[in-house]
Amino acid sequence: MEASSFIFSKKNTIPSKGQFTWSSPSNIALVKYWGKKENQIPENPSISFTLDACKTKTTLSFTKKENDDSFSFDVIFEGKKNQDFKPKIETFFKRIEAYLPFLKDYHFTIETENTFPHSSGIASSASGMSALALCLMSIEKEMNPEITPEYFNQKASFLARLGSGSACRSIEGDLIVWGKHPDIEGSSNLYAVKYPYQVHDNFKKYHDTILLVDKGEKQVSSTVGHNLMHNHPFAQQRFTQAEENMTKLIAVLKTGDLKTFIEIIESEALTLHAMMMTSMPYFILMKPNTLEIINAIWAFRKKTGLHISFTLDAGANVHVLYPEKEAADCIEFIKNELVAYCQNGHYICDRIGFGAKKL
Ligand code: PMV
């Protein structure tokens, strides 16, 4: 599918007003996306678990307006009018206008809220941008009812990608691939797809307990971080490594090999942060307690033989991953030994989820 397949020609009969609500989850990458080309095209493929509990709920109300020469919208975040999100949404609208030519015909009210606390250090861009993209697709579907569910999801993912790269992996679940990879049929740089091959029971109902180590605003945004991969001394090797890790994961996911799974995902997490530390300018997003948690997980794993592991996104928080059959012991360990490293003892128990829902 080419980008041009997602261009929607405006119909004469556009509704005068309406409202749609979607709830869309966050996701956590196992093989990380870090580095992009123009138009939000990833430098390497990535794969993620869709989450279940961490979500954004967005209601998009639209009313036809007189002039159609500019975008017009208000954002209401957690019940209050919010100006902070406006520039990002304006940029998003500019990027997607060619694919949704009705955008300037309406005034939009975007009411949005997250299930996770506002300042938790959990990025809401994946769940937020995917929820908004889905609401916009519901408008397109009203104008164009014959579009298939497959096209709906693909285009929602395509649009979400233009808002925030990783958001394209939040439309469906439970394992999602974004970025062209020779061994993954149907994979694309333009939108994410469901992982198409066999997945062992070990990876069903996988848990992700998110330890909130630092709830503050990140010092370096992911946009800046991605850009620092241009001219990065290790960039090409990193992109090749990610491709190879995707290939290795195909076998691991099929056989249920938890040991190799852990090796791949922990190496991916540390490589992501190694790229940050070796950028110019360099930066560190981990905090001392991030490392305390990693060391405690390694010690516990060595002592018990349980398959508990970690991954990180672009921040200090730690995602603790473990299979369903070992959940009871892992949760006890987390409560007894890891929660002490969280800011105000805060953590979120999440698990693999199955994608966005229309409410
Ligand atoms: O979607 P962005 O531009 O915020 O980038 C997200 C990058 C990571 O979360 C660090 C990795 C990933 O693949 O989600």
CSV table of C-alpha atoms and ligand atoms in Angstrom, one decimal:
chain,number,residue,atom,x,y,z
A,1,MET,CA,0.0,0.0,0.0
A,2,GLU,CA,1.3,3.5,-0.9
A,3,ALA,CA,0.7,6.7,1.0
A,4,SER,CA,-1.5,7.9,-1.9
A,5,SER,CA,-4.0,5.0,-1.2
A,6,PHE,CA,-5.0,6.8,2.0
A,7,ILE,CA,-6.0,10.0,0.2
A,8,PHE,CA,-9.7,10.5,0.8
A,9,SER,CA,-11.7,12.6,-1.7
A,10,LYS,CA,-14.2,14.8,0.0
A,11,LYS,CA,-17.8,13.9,-0.6
A,12,ASN,CA,-20.5,16.4,-1.2
A,13,THR,CA,-22.6,15.2,1.7
A,14,ILE,CA,-20.6,15.9,4.7
A,15,PRO,CA,-22.4,15.7,8.1
A,16,SER,CA,-23.1,19.1,9.7
A,17,LYS,CA,-22.1,17.9,13.2
A,18,GLY,CA,-21.4,14.8,15.2
A,19,GLN,CA,-19.4,13.2,18.0
A,20,PHE,CA,-17.2,10.0,18.4
A,21,THR,CA,-15.4,8.6,21.3
A,22,TRP,CA,-12.5,6.1,21.3
A,23,SER,CA,-10.4,4.6,24.0
A,24,SER,CA,-6.9,3.7,22.8
A,25,PRO,CA,-4.0,2.0,24.7
A,26,SER,CA,-0.4,2.8,25.2
A,27,ASN,CA,2.2,0.2,24.0
A,28,ILE,CA,5.7,-0.9,25.0
A,29,ALA,CA,8.3,-1.7,22.4
A,30,LEU,CA,10.3,-4.9,22.6
A,31,VAL,CA,12.6,-4.0,19.6
A,32,LYS,CA,12.8,-0.2,19.8
A,33,TYR,CA,12.2,2.5,17.2
A,34,TRP,CA,14.9,5.2,17.6
A,35,GLY,CA,15.8,7.2,14.6
A,36,LYS,CA,13.6,8.3,11.7
A,37,LYS,CA,13.6,9.7,8.2
A,38,GLU,CA,11.4,12.4,6.7
A,39,ASN,CA,7.6,12.0,7.2
A,40,GLN,CA,7.9,9.8,10.3
A,41,ILE,CA,9.4,6.9,8.4
A,42,PRO,CA,11.3,4.7,10.9
A,43,GLU,CA,15.0,3.9,10.3
A,44,ASN,CA,14.4,0.3,11.6
A,45,PRO,CA,11.4,-2.0,12.2
A,46,SER,CA,10.0,-2.3,15.8
A,47,ILE,CA,7.6,-4.6,17.6
A,48,SER,CA,5.5,-3.9,20.7
A,49,PHE,CA,3.1,-5.4,23.2
A,50,THR,CA,-0.1,-3.4,23.2
A,51,LEU,CA,-1.0,-2.5,26.8
A,52,ASP,CA,-4.4,-2.8,28.5
A,53,ALA,CA,-4.7,-0.5,31.5
A,54,CYS,CA,-2.8,2.6,30.3
A,55,LYS,CA,-5.1,4.3,27.9
A,56,THR,CA,-6.4,7.6,26.6
A,57,LYS,CA,-10.1,8.2,26.1
A,58,THR,CA,-10.9,10.9,23.6
A,59,THR,CA,-14.2,12.4,22.5
A,60,LEU,CA,-14.1,14.4,19.3
A,61,SER,CA,-17.1,16.6,18.6
A,62,PHE,CA,-17.3,18.4,15.3
A,63,THR,CA,-19.5,21.2,13.9
A,64,LYS,CA,-19.4,22.5,10.4
A,65,LYS,CA,-18.0,26.1,10.2
A,66,GLU,CA,-18.4,28.8,7.6
A,67,ASN,CA,-14.9,29.5,6.3
A,68,ASP,CA,-12.6,26.6,5.5
A,69,ASP,CA,-9.2,28.4,5.4
A,70,SER,CA,-7.8,27.3,8.8
A,71,PHE,CA,-7.9,24.6,11.4
A,72,SER,CA,-10.1,25.3,14.4
A,73,PHE,CA,-10.2,23.3,17.5
A,74,ASP,CA,-10.2,23.4,21.3
A,75,VAL,CA,-8.6,20.9,23.6
A,76,ILE,CA,-10.1,19.9,26.9
A,77,PHE,CA,-7.8,17.8,29.0
A,78,GLU,CA,-9.1,16.1,32.1
A,79,GLY,CA,-12.1,18.5,32.2
A,80,LYS,CA,-10.1,21.8,31.7
A,81,LYS,CA,-9.3,23.8,28.6
A,82,ASN,CA,-5.7,23.2,27.7
A,83,GLN,CA,-3.4,25.2,25.4
A,84,ASP,CA,-0.2,23.0,25.9
A,85,PHE,CA,-1.3,20.3,23.5
A,86,LYS,CA,-2.5,22.7,20.7
A,87,PRO,CA,0.8,23.1,18.8
A,88,LYS,CA,1.3,19.3,18.6
A,89,ILE,CA,-2.2,18.8,17.3
A,90,GLU,CA,-1.9,21.7,14.9
A,91,THR,CA,1.2,20.0,13.4
A,92,PHE,CA,-0.6,16.7,13.3
A,93,PHE,CA,-3.6,18.3,11.4
A,94,LYS,CA,-1.2,19.9,8.9
A,95,ARG,CA,0.5,16.5,8.3
A,96,ILE,CA,-2.7,14.6,7.8
A,97,GLU,CA,-4.8,17.2,5.9
A,98,ALA,CA,-3.9,15.7,2.5
A,99,TYR,CA,-5.5,12.4,3.7
A,100,LEU,CA,-8.5,13.9,5.4
A,101,PRO,CA,-9.5,17.0,3.4
A,102,PHE,CA,-12.5,17.8,5.5
A,103,LEU,CA,-10.4,18.9,8.5
A,104,LYS,CA,-10.8,22.7,7.7
A,105,ASP,CA,-14.6,22.3,7.3
A,106,TYR,CA,-15.1,21.8,11.0
A,107,HIS,CA,-14.6,23.3,14.4
A,108,PHE,CA,-13.5,20.4,16.7
A,109,THR,CA,-13.7,20.0,20.4
A,110,ILE,CA,-11.2,17.4,21.6
A,111,GLU,CA,-12.0,16.2,25.1
A,112,THR,CA,-9.3,13.8,26.3
A,113,GLU,CA,-8.3,12.0,29.5
A,114,ASN,CA,-5.8,9.3,30.5
A,115,THR,CA,-6.3,6.4,32.8
A,116,PHE,CA,-2.8,6.9,34.1
A,117,PRO,CA,-1.9,9.9,36.3
A,118,HIS,CA,-1.0,13.0,34.3
A,119,SER,CA,2.5,13.5,35.6
A,120,SER,CA,3.6,9.9,35.7
A,121,GLY,CA,6.4,10.2,33.2
A,122,ILE,CA,4.3,7.8,31.0
A,123,ALA,CA,4.2,9.3,27.5
A,124,SER,CA,0.6,9.8,26.4
A,125,SER,CA,1.5,10.5,22.8
A,126,ALA,CA,1.0,6.9,21.6
A,127,SER,CA,-2.5,6.5,23.2
A,128,GLY,CA,-3.5,10.1,22.7
A,129,MET,CA,-2.6,10.3,19.0
A,130,SER,CA,-4.1,6.9,18.2
A,131,ALA,CA,-7.3,7.8,20.0
A,132,LEU,CA,-7.6,11.1,18.0
A,133,ALA,CA,-6.7,9.3,14.7
A,134,LEU,CA,-9.5,6.8,15.3
A,135,CYS,CA,-12.1,9.5,16.1
A,136,LEU,CA,-11.1,11.2,12.7
A,137,MET,CA,-11.4,7.8,10.9
A,138,SER,CA,-14.9,7.5,12.4
A,139,ILE,CA,-15.8,10.8,10.6
A,140,GLU,CA,-14.4,9.5,7.4
A,141,LYS,CA,-16.4,6.3,7.8
A,142,GLU,CA,-19.6,8.3,8.2
A,143,MET,CA,-18.9,10.0,4.9
A,144,ASN,CA,-17.7,6.8,3.3
A,145,PRO,CA,-19.5,3.8,4.9
A,146,GLU,CA,-18.1,1.3,2.4
A,147,ILE,CA,-14.5,1.3,3.8
A,148,THR,CA,-13.5,-2.1,5.2
A,149,PRO,CA,-12.5,-2.6,8.8
A,150,GLU,CA,-9.0,-3.5,7.5
A,151,TYR,CA,-8.7,-0.2,5.7
A,152,PHE,CA,-10.1,1.6,8.7
A,153,ASN,CA,-7.4,0.2,11.0
A,154,GLN,CA,-4.6,0.6,8.5
A,155,LYS,CA,-5.4,4.2,7.8
A,156,ALA,CA,-5.9,5.0,11.5
A,157,SER,CA,-2.4,3.6,12.1
A,158,PHE,CA,-1.1,5.5,9.1
A,159,LEU,CA,-2.6,8.8,10.5
A,160,ALA,CA,-1.5,8.1,14.1
A,161,ARG,CA,2.1,7.6,12.9
A,162,LEU,CA,2.1,11.1,11.5
A,163,GLY,CA,1.1,12.3,15.0
A,164,SER,CA,3.7,10.3,16.9
A,165,GLY,CA,5.6,7.4,15.4
A,166,SER,CA,5.0,4.8,18.1
A,167,ALA,CA,1.3,5.7,18.2
A,168,CYS,CA,0.8,3.7,15.0
A,169,ARG,CA,1.3,0.6,17.1
A,170,SER,CA,-1.6,1.3,19.4
A,171,ILE,CA,-4.6,0.6,17.2
A,172,GLU,CA,-4.7,-3.2,17.6
A,173,GLY,CA,-3.2,-5.8,19.8
A,174,ASP,CA,-1.6,-7.9,21.1
A,175,LEU,CA,1.8,-8.0,19.3
A,176,ILE,CA,2.3,-5.3,16.7
A,177,VAL,CA,5.0,-4.7,14.1
A,178,TRP,CA,5.8,-1.3,12.5
A,179,GLY,CA,8.5,-0.9,9.8
A,180,LYS,CA,9.3,-3.0,6.7
A,181,HIS,CA,11.1,-6.2,7.5
A,182,PRO,CA,12.0,-8.8,4.9
A,183,ASP,CA,10.9,-11.7,7.2
A,184,ILE,CA,7.6,-10.2,8.2
A,185,GLU,CA,4.9,-10.5,5.6
A,186,GLY,CA,2.8,-7.4,5.2
A,187,SER,CA,5.0,-5.2,7.3
A,188,SER,CA,5.2,-1.6,6.2
A,189,ASN,CA,6.9,1.7,7.1
A,190,LEU,CA,3.6,3.5,6.7
A,191,TYR,CA,1.5,1.8,9.3
A,192,ALA,CA,1.7,-1.0,11.8
A,193,VAL,CA,0.3,-4.5,11.4
A,194,LYS,CA,-0.6,-7.4,13.7
A,195,TYR,CA,2.3,-9.7,14.1
A,196,PRO,CA,1.4,-12.4,11.6
A,197,TYR,CA,3.1,-15.6,12.8
A,198,GLN,CA,2.6,-18.2,15.6
A,199,VAL,CA,3.0,-17.0,19.2
A,200,HIS,CA,3.7,-19.4,22.0
A,201,ASP,CA,1.4,-19.5,25.1
A,202,ASN,CA,4.3,-18.2,27.2
A,203,PHE,CA,3.7,-14.8,25.6
A,204,LYS,CA,0.0,-14.7,26.1
A,205,LYS,CA,-1.2,-12.5,29.0
A,206,TYR,CA,2.3,-11.2,29.5
A,207,HIS,CA,2.5,-8.8,32.4
A,208,ASP,CA,4.0,-5.3,32.5
A,209,THR,CA,4.3,-3.6,35.8
A,210,ILE,CA,5.4,0.0,35.3
A,211,LEU,CA,7.5,1.3,38.1
A,212,LEU,CA,7.3,5.1,38.2
A,213,VAL,CA,10.8,6.1,39.1
A,214,ASP,CA,10.6,9.7,37.9
A,215,LYS,CA,7.3,11.4,37.2
A,216,GLY,CA,8.9,14.7,36.0
A,217,GLU,CA,9.0,16.0,32.5
A,218,LYS,CA,11.8,14.5,30.4
A,219,GLN,CA,14.8,16.8,29.9
A,220,VAL,CA,15.1,15.6,26.2
A,221,SER,CA,12.0,14.9,24.1
A,222,SER,CA,11.9,11.9,21.8
A,223,THR,CA,11.7,14.2,18.8
A,224,VAL,CA,15.1,15.6,19.7
A,225,GLY,CA,16.4,12.1,20.5
A,226,HIS,CA,15.3,10.7,17.1
A,227,ASN,CA,17.0,13.6,15.4
A,228,LEU,CA,20.3,12.9,17.2
A,229,MET,CA,20.5,9.6,15.4
A,230,HIS,CA,21.3,11.6,12.2
A,231,ASN,CA,25.1,11.6,12.0
A,232,HIS,CA,25.3,9.3,15.1
A,233,PRO,CA,28.5,7.3,15.0
A,234,PHE,CA,26.7,4.0,15.7
A,235,ALA,CA,23.5,4.6,13.9
A,236,GLN,CA,23.9,2.2,11.0
A,237,GLN,CA,25.1,-0.7,13.3
A,238,ARG,CA,22.1,0.0,15.6
A,239,PHE,CA,19.6,-0.1,12.7
A,240,THR,CA,21.1,-3.4,11.5
A,241,GLN,CA,21.0,-4.8,15.0
A,242,ALA,CA,17.3,-4.0,15.3
A,243,GLU,CA,16.6,-5.8,12.0
A,244,GLU,CA,18.5,-8.8,13.3
A,245,ASN,CA,16.7,-8.8,16.6
A,246,MET,CA,13.4,-8.8,14.8
A,247,THR,CA,14.5,-11.9,12.9
A,248,LYS,CA,15.6,-13.6,16.1
A,249,LEU,CA,12.3,-12.8,17.8
A,250,ILE,CA,10.3,-14.7,15.2
A,251,ALA,CA,11.8,-18.0,16.3
A,252,VAL,CA,11.6,-17.0,20.0
A,253,LEU,CA,8.0,-16.1,19.8
A,254,LYS,CA,7.2,-19.4,18.1
A,255,THR,CA,9.1,-21.7,20.5
A,256,GLY,CA,8.4,-19.8,23.7
A,257,ASP,CA,12.1,-19.4,24.5
A,258,LEU,CA,11.9,-17.0,27.4
A,259,LYS,CA,15.7,-16.9,28.0
A,260,THR,CA,16.5,-15.6,24.6
A,261,PHE,CA,13.4,-13.3,24.7
A,262,ILE,CA,14.9,-11.7,27.8
A,263,GLU,CA,18.3,-11.4,26.2
A,264,ILE,CA,16.9,-9.6,23.2
A,265,ILE,CA,14.5,-7.2,25.0
A,266,GLU,CA,16.9,-6.2,27.8
A,267,SER,CA,19.7,-5.6,25.2
A,268,GLU,CA,17.2,-3.5,23.2
A,269,ALA,CA,16.4,-1.4,26.2
A,270,LEU,CA,20.0,-0.8,27.1
A,271,THR,CA,21.0,-0.1,23.5
A,272,LEU,CA,18.3,2.6,23.3
A,273,HIS,CA,19.8,4.3,26.2
A,274,ALA,CA,23.3,3.7,25.0
A,275,MET,CA,22.3,5.6,21.8
A,276,MET,CA,21.2,8.5,23.9
A,277,MET,CA,24.5,8.5,25.9
A,278,THR,CA,26.6,8.4,22.7
A,279,SER,CA,24.7,11.1,20.9
A,280,MET,CA,26.2,14.6,20.4
A,281,PRO,CA,25.0,16.3,22.6
A,282,TYR,CA,24.8,13.2,24.9
A,283,PHE,CA,22.2,12.8,27.6
A,284,ILE,CA,21.0,10.3,30.2
A,285,LEU,CA,17.4,9.7,31.0
A,286,MET,CA,17.9,6.9,33.5
A,287,LYS,CA,18.0,7.8,37.2
A,288,PRO,CA,19.9,6.1,40.0
A,289,ASN,CA,16.8,4.1,40.9
A,290,THR,CA,16.4,2.9,37.4
A,291,LEU,CA,19.8,1.1,37.8
A,292,GLU,CA,18.9,-0.1,41.3
A,293,ILE,CA,15.8,-1.7,39.9
A,294,ILE,CA,17.7,-3.3,37.0
A,295,ASN,CA,20.3,-4.8,39.4
A,296,ALA,CA,17.6,-6.1,41.8
A,297,ILE,CA,15.8,-7.8,38.9
A,298,TRP,CA,19.0,-9.4,37.7
A,299,ALA,CA,19.8,-10.7,41.3
A,300,PHE,CA,16.3,-12.0,41.8
A,301,ARG,CA,16.3,-13.7,38.4
A,302,LYS,CA,19.6,-15.4,39.2
A,303,LYS,CA,18.4,-16.5,42.6
A,304,THR,CA,15.0,-17.9,41.6
A,305,GLY,CA,15.4,-18.8,37.9
A,306,LEU,CA,12.1,-16.9,37.2
A,307,HIS,CA,11.8,-15.2,33.9
A,308,ILE,CA,11.3,-11.6,35.1
A,309,SER,CA,12.9,-9.0,32.9
A,310,PHE,CA,12.8,-5.3,32.2
A,311,THR,CA,12.5,-2.8,29.4
A,312,LEU,CA,12.7,0.9,29.2
A,313,ASP,CA,11.2,3.6,27.0
A,314,ALA,CA,12.6,7.0,26.6
A,315,GLY,CA,12.6,7.9,30.3
A,316,ALA,CA,13.6,6.7,33.8
A,317,ASN,CA,10.6,4.5,34.5
A,318,VAL,CA,11.1,0.7,34.3
A,319,HIS,CA,8.6,-1.7,32.7
A,320,VAL,CA,8.9,-5.0,34.5
A,321,LEU,CA,7.9,-7.9,32.2
A,322,TYR,CA,7.0,-11.4,33.3
A,323,PRO,CA,4.9,-14.3,32.0
A,324,GLU,CA,1.5,-15.2,33.4
A,325,LYS,CA,2.5,-18.5,35.0
A,326,GLU,CA,5.2,-16.8,37.1
A,327,ALA,CA,3.0,-13.7,38.0
A,328,ALA,CA,2.3,-14.4,41.7
A,329,ASP,CA,6.0,-14.7,42.7
A,330,CYS,CA,7.0,-11.8,40.5
A,331,ILE,CA,4.3,-9.5,41.9
A,332,GLU,CA,5.4,-10.3,45.4
A,333,PHE,CA,9.0,-9.5,44.6
A,334,ILE,CA,8.0,-6.2,43.0
A,335,LYS,CA,6.0,-5.2,46.0
A,336,ASN,CA,8.6,-6.3,48.6
A,337,GLU,CA,11.7,-5.1,46.8
A,338,LEU,CA,11.1,-2.8,43.9
A,339,VAL,CA,8.3,-0.4,44.9
A,340,ALA,CA,10.7,1.2,47.4
A,341,TYR,CA,12.6,2.7,44.4
A,342,CYS,CA,9.4,4.3,42.9
A,343,GLN,CA,8.6,7.9,43.4
A,344,ASN,CA,6.0,8.1,46.2
A,345,GLY,CA,5.8,4.3,45.9
A,346,HIS,CA,3.8,4.6,42.7
A,347,TYR,CA,3.5,1.8,40.1
A,348,ILE,CA,0.9,0.6,37.6
A,349,CYS,CA,0.0,-3.1,37.0
A,350,ASP,CA,-0.6,-3.5,33.3
A,351,ARG,CA,-0.6,-6.4,30.9
A,352,ILE,CA,-0.9,-7.2,27.2
A,353,GLY,CA,-4.1,-5.8,25.7
A,354,PHE,CA,-6.0,-6.1,22.4
A,355,GLY,CA,-6.2,-2.6,21.0
A,356,ALA,CA,-8.5,0.4,20.8
A,357,LYS,CA,-12.2,0.4,21.3
A,358,LYS,CA,-15.0,2.6,20.1
A,359,LEU,CA,-17.2,3.7,23.0
B,1,PMV,O1,6.8,7.8,19.1
B,1,PMV,P1,7.9,8.6,19.6
B,1,PMV,O2,8.4,9.5,18.6
B,1,PMV,O3,7.6,9.2,20.9
B,1,PMV,O4,9.2,7.6,19.9
B,1,PMV,C1,9.1,6.6,20.8
B,1,PMV,C2,10.4,5.9,20.9
B,1,PMV,C3,10.5,4.8,22.0
B,1,PMV,O5,9.4,4.8,22.9
B,1,PMV,C4,11.8,5.1,22.8
B,1,PMV,C5,10.7,3.4,21.4
B,1,PMV,C6,9.5,2.8,20.8
B,1,PMV,O6,9.7,2.1,19.8
B,1,PMV,O7,8.4,3.0,21.3
